[in-house]
Amino acid sequence: MTLAFAILAGLTVGAAIAAMTLRNLVHCSLCATVSLVGLALLYLNLGAEFAAFVQILVYVGAVAILIVFAVLLTRSGEAPAGRVSYGLWTGLGVALAVFGTLAWAIGGSSALKALPKDSAVPALPVKDVGDKLVGDFVLPLQVIALLLTAAMLGAIVIAMREAKGNPQPATRNPQ
Amino acid sequence: MNPLHGYLLVSALLFAVGLAGALVRRNAILVLVGVELMLNAANLNFLAFWRYGPNPEALTGVMFVIFAIGVAAAEAAVGLALVIAIYRHYRSSNVEDVATMKG
């Protein structure tokens, strides 16, 4: 366990905790972005450069902007009152139980202990990634292209203004 | 302790933080951010096993991460569009206000 790993792990987990606990939603989305950048740096630390750049491009570049847009469009940044739901202790208990189970399984696994302590960083040339993408993994590539098209159309249709022809009663929820 | 143990523990911690956020927070956008954190924890697991596993030249972990990031991007786009549609209908992005079908 190196110093770089410790710093990056602390940054990532700390920013994630801040993103889930802060009151102001704009601060939350900024902390989530920091956490995603920390994950990209962890990927670089693992030697997976291509995955790290995809992470920066997709998450930090697109998803973070999308989250900020959603926060601004729903004006959630102005209403910080009552940030947690009623099931606070239940939710925290479930999360702690999940973490405890995972940590117990990781610590007790004999297959993990059997792995070599240190191995050479595997080479990851982008040319190999491209060859694999259009070779072995060409069917998943096509499927994900279809999925992205469908998701784009679906997002546009869902977010489109409701048609004027069928006036829906704007049912304000009773507070 | 293997370096792999460290990565797996960080990933488990990140997953637990995302799960707690998704279960506890009231704002639908933050629930989605929690789900994204959980997906990213899974991606970190894939890359850690690719790096320290027995057969890294097959590139399976990296490929899985690339496809998972694509699926997660589609999920985020549709999820945030749903949040905006719900906000337009109910004037609220609080998950507890959307209770029309509650018995």
XYZ file of C-alpha atoms in Angstrom:
278
model
C 0.000 0.000 0.000
C 1.722 3.118 -1.201
C 1.385 6.720 -0.171
C -0.242 7.657 -3.485
C -2.908 5.031 -2.971
C -3.617 6.249 0.564
C -3.976 9.874 -0.564
C -6.223 8.982 -3.513
C -8.374 6.640 -1.433
C -8.821 9.281 1.259
C -9.718 11.919 -1.319
C -12.225 9.695 -3.096
C -13.992 8.358 -0.016
C -13.932 11.717 1.766
C -15.453 13.500 -1.210
C -18.089 10.772 -1.537
C -19.050 11.136 2.128
C -19.220 14.913 1.721
C -21.392 14.512 -1.379
C -23.841 12.377 0.556
C -23.970 14.498 3.720
C -23.735 18.162 2.714
C -26.822 20.342 2.859
C -26.529 22.449 -0.286
C -27.135 20.437 -3.456
C -24.633 22.435 -5.521
C -21.914 21.580 -3.009
C -23.053 17.956 -3.135
C -22.673 17.768 -6.908
C -19.237 19.428 -6.743
C -18.071 16.922 -4.127
C -19.427 14.064 -6.243
C -17.341 15.413 -9.145
C -14.228 15.449 -6.942
C -14.953 11.860 -5.970
C -15.252 10.847 -9.642
C -11.914 12.559 -10.409
C -10.363 10.662 -7.494
C -11.662 7.417 -8.968
C -10.092 8.281 -12.327
C -6.773 8.874 -10.532
C -7.144 5.495 -8.798
C -7.614 3.912 -12.232
C -4.401 5.619 -13.374
C -2.702 4.281 -10.258
C -3.823 0.806 -11.289
C -2.304 1.260 -14.753
C -5.594 1.418 -16.654
C -5.010 4.664 -18.537
C -7.743 4.146 -21.105
C -10.405 3.492 -18.454
C -9.240 6.568 -16.522
C -9.589 8.804 -19.572
C -13.004 7.356 -20.379
C -13.990 8.046 -16.777
C -12.824 11.683 -17.011
C -14.540 12.147 -20.367
C -17.876 10.550 -19.495
C -18.290 11.167 -15.773
C -16.441 14.406 -15.097
C -17.231 15.831 -18.499
C -20.827 14.759 -19.067
C -22.565 13.224 -16.054
C -21.380 15.937 -13.630
C -22.661 18.653 -15.969
C -25.939 16.742 -16.293
C -26.297 16.606 -12.500
C -25.598 20.327 -12.148
C -28.164 21.047 -14.867
C -30.748 18.908 -13.071
C -30.043 20.694 -9.778
C -30.471 24.080 -11.422
C -33.548 23.104 -13.464
C -35.370 21.746 -10.424
C -34.279 24.670 -8.209
C -33.253 22.175 -5.574
C -30.362 24.356 -4.469
C -32.762 26.728 -2.749
C -34.644 24.263 -0.583
C -32.261 22.729 1.901
C -34.876 22.020 4.549
C -35.259 18.445 5.727
C -32.511 16.744 3.845
C -32.869 13.199 5.157
C -35.871 10.935 5.033
C -37.464 9.178 7.958
C -35.495 5.997 7.532
C -32.176 7.552 8.542
C -31.058 4.924 11.016
C -32.448 2.056 8.964
C -30.533 3.257 5.891
C -27.301 3.789 7.807
C -27.690 0.393 9.459
C -28.195 -1.357 6.129
C -25.158 0.396 4.620
C -22.998 -0.482 7.633
C -24.154 -4.101 7.482
C -23.289 -4.280 3.777
C -19.845 -2.792 4.402
C -19.225 -5.128 7.315
C -20.167 -8.172 5.268
C -17.973 -7.108 2.340
C -14.990 -6.313 4.588
C -15.380 -9.641 6.390
C -15.498 -11.496 3.067
C -12.465 -9.611 1.725
C -10.456 -10.179 4.891
C -11.300 -13.852 5.156
C -10.865 -14.857 1.524
C -8.155 -17.453 0.993
C -8.173 -16.993 -2.790
C -7.108 -13.363 -2.326
C -4.240 -14.361 -0.045
C -3.033 -16.856 -2.644
C -2.494 -14.129 -5.249
C 1.069 -12.867 -5.685
C 1.976 -9.858 -3.568
C 3.285 -7.750 -6.402
C 3.015 -8.292 -10.106
C 4.271 -6.248 -13.032
C 1.902 -3.563 -14.285
C 0.175 -5.125 -17.310
C 0.591 -3.161 -20.522
C -2.535 -1.539 -21.857
C -1.913 -0.174 -25.364
C -4.888 1.637 -26.856
C -4.373 -0.340 -30.066
C -5.134 -3.571 -28.208
C -8.228 -2.007 -26.689
C -9.461 -1.033 -30.146
C -8.673 -4.468 -31.569
C -10.617 -6.102 -28.762
C -13.538 -3.702 -29.176
C -14.052 -4.534 -32.853
C -12.916 -8.129 -32.453
C -14.073 -10.154 -29.467
C -16.418 -7.513 -28.102
C -18.098 -6.321 -31.287
C -21.553 -7.594 -30.287
C -21.598 -5.733 -26.932
C -20.363 -2.649 -28.789
C -23.335 -2.799 -31.165
C -25.739 -3.439 -28.305
C -24.426 -0.459 -26.360
C -24.753 1.750 -29.439
C -28.413 0.737 -29.657
C -28.847 1.289 -25.909
C -27.358 4.789 -26.075
C -29.626 5.720 -28.995
C -32.678 4.407 -27.150
C -31.654 6.229 -23.965
C -31.188 9.496 -25.850
C -34.619 9.219 -27.487
C -36.178 8.196 -24.185
C -34.628 11.087 -22.293
C -35.886 13.566 -24.897
C -39.397 12.088 -24.877
C -39.599 12.008 -21.074
C -38.324 15.536 -20.607
C -40.472 16.934 -23.428
C -43.267 19.266 -22.426
C -46.589 17.498 -21.996
C -48.779 17.850 -25.087
C -51.342 20.626 -25.070
C -54.096 18.326 -26.428
C -54.629 16.359 -23.247
C -54.599 18.817 -20.390
C -53.459 16.989 -17.317
C -54.623 18.362 -14.007
C -51.584 19.852 -12.386
C -52.089 18.022 -9.157
C -50.097 19.794 -6.545
C -49.265 17.318 -3.934
C -50.854 18.214 -0.599
C -48.001 19.169 1.653
C -1.749 -7.388 3.088
C -2.042 -7.391 -0.659
C -2.511 -4.094 -2.478
C -5.641 -5.746 -3.858
C -7.080 -5.816 -0.326
C -6.719 -2.039 -0.107
C -8.516 -1.456 -3.386
C -11.310 -3.855 -2.471
C -11.791 -2.194 0.911
C -11.923 1.282 -0.663
C -14.430 -0.030 -3.172
C -16.583 -1.580 -0.419
C -16.472 1.690 1.539
C -17.488 3.672 -1.543
C -20.332 1.238 -2.200
C -21.560 1.576 1.398
C -21.427 5.384 1.201
C -23.395 5.362 -2.059
C -25.922 2.905 -0.648
C -26.426 5.006 2.484
C -26.917 8.117 0.348
C -29.380 6.393 -1.967
C -31.381 5.074 0.982
C -31.307 8.133 3.218
C -31.364 11.301 1.140
C -34.707 12.785 0.157
C -33.732 14.560 -3.036
C -34.096 12.403 -6.144
C -30.940 13.853 -7.722
C -28.842 12.797 -4.746
C -30.366 9.331 -4.864
C -29.107 9.131 -8.454
C -25.651 10.346 -7.372
C -25.607 7.565 -4.781
C -26.416 5.007 -7.465
C -23.591 6.393 -9.610
C -21.175 6.031 -6.685
C -22.172 2.384 -6.298
C -21.604 1.746 -10.021
C -18.183 3.367 -9.763
C -17.287 1.179 -6.793
C -18.056 -1.868 -8.947
C -15.854 -0.454 -11.722
C -12.979 -0.007 -9.273
C -13.366 -3.670 -8.313
C -13.193 -4.750 -11.963
C -9.988 -2.784 -12.564
C -8.367 -3.961 -9.329
C -9.025 -7.600 -10.231
C -7.757 -6.967 -13.768
C -4.532 -5.461 -12.407
C -3.769 -8.060 -9.732
C -5.600 -11.055 -11.175
C -3.957 -13.972 -12.924
C -4.685 -13.172 -16.580
C -4.354 -9.442 -17.313
C -3.529 -9.662 -21.024
C -7.110 -10.702 -21.821
C -8.225 -7.108 -20.970
C -11.586 -8.394 -19.767
C -11.768 -6.077 -16.750
C -11.008 -2.964 -18.790
C -13.593 -3.907 -21.417
C -16.205 -4.505 -18.733
C -15.464 -1.117 -17.184
C -15.807 0.668 -20.542
C -19.181 -0.945 -21.210
C -20.340 -0.313 -17.635
C -19.477 3.376 -17.980
C -21.543 3.518 -21.182
C -24.546 1.886 -19.518
C -24.193 4.160 -16.481
C -24.160 7.242 -18.708
C -27.420 6.128 -20.362
C -28.909 5.460 -16.927
C -27.908 8.910 -15.658
C -29.418 10.648 -18.692
C -32.758 8.834 -18.412
C -32.831 9.163 -14.619
C -32.240 12.902 -14.649
C -34.848 13.346 -17.395
C -37.288 11.489 -15.130
C -36.378 13.779 -12.231
C -37.079 16.829 -14.384
C -40.413 15.379 -15.566
C -41.425 14.607 -11.971
C -40.422 18.098 -10.889
C -42.574 19.600 -13.631
C -45.575 17.559 -12.515
C -45.284 17.756 -8.742
C -43.209 20.953 -8.337
C -40.872 18.996 -6.127
C -37.862 16.739 -6.519
C -38.385 15.140 -3.136
C -38.871 11.394 -3.413
C -41.356 11.377 -0.532
C -43.719 13.819 -2.277
C -44.264 11.379 -5.133
C -46.766 9.206 -3.272
C -49.880 9.281 -5.466
C -50.052 5.486 -5.682
C -49.507 4.985 -1.959
C -52.289 2.917 -0.423
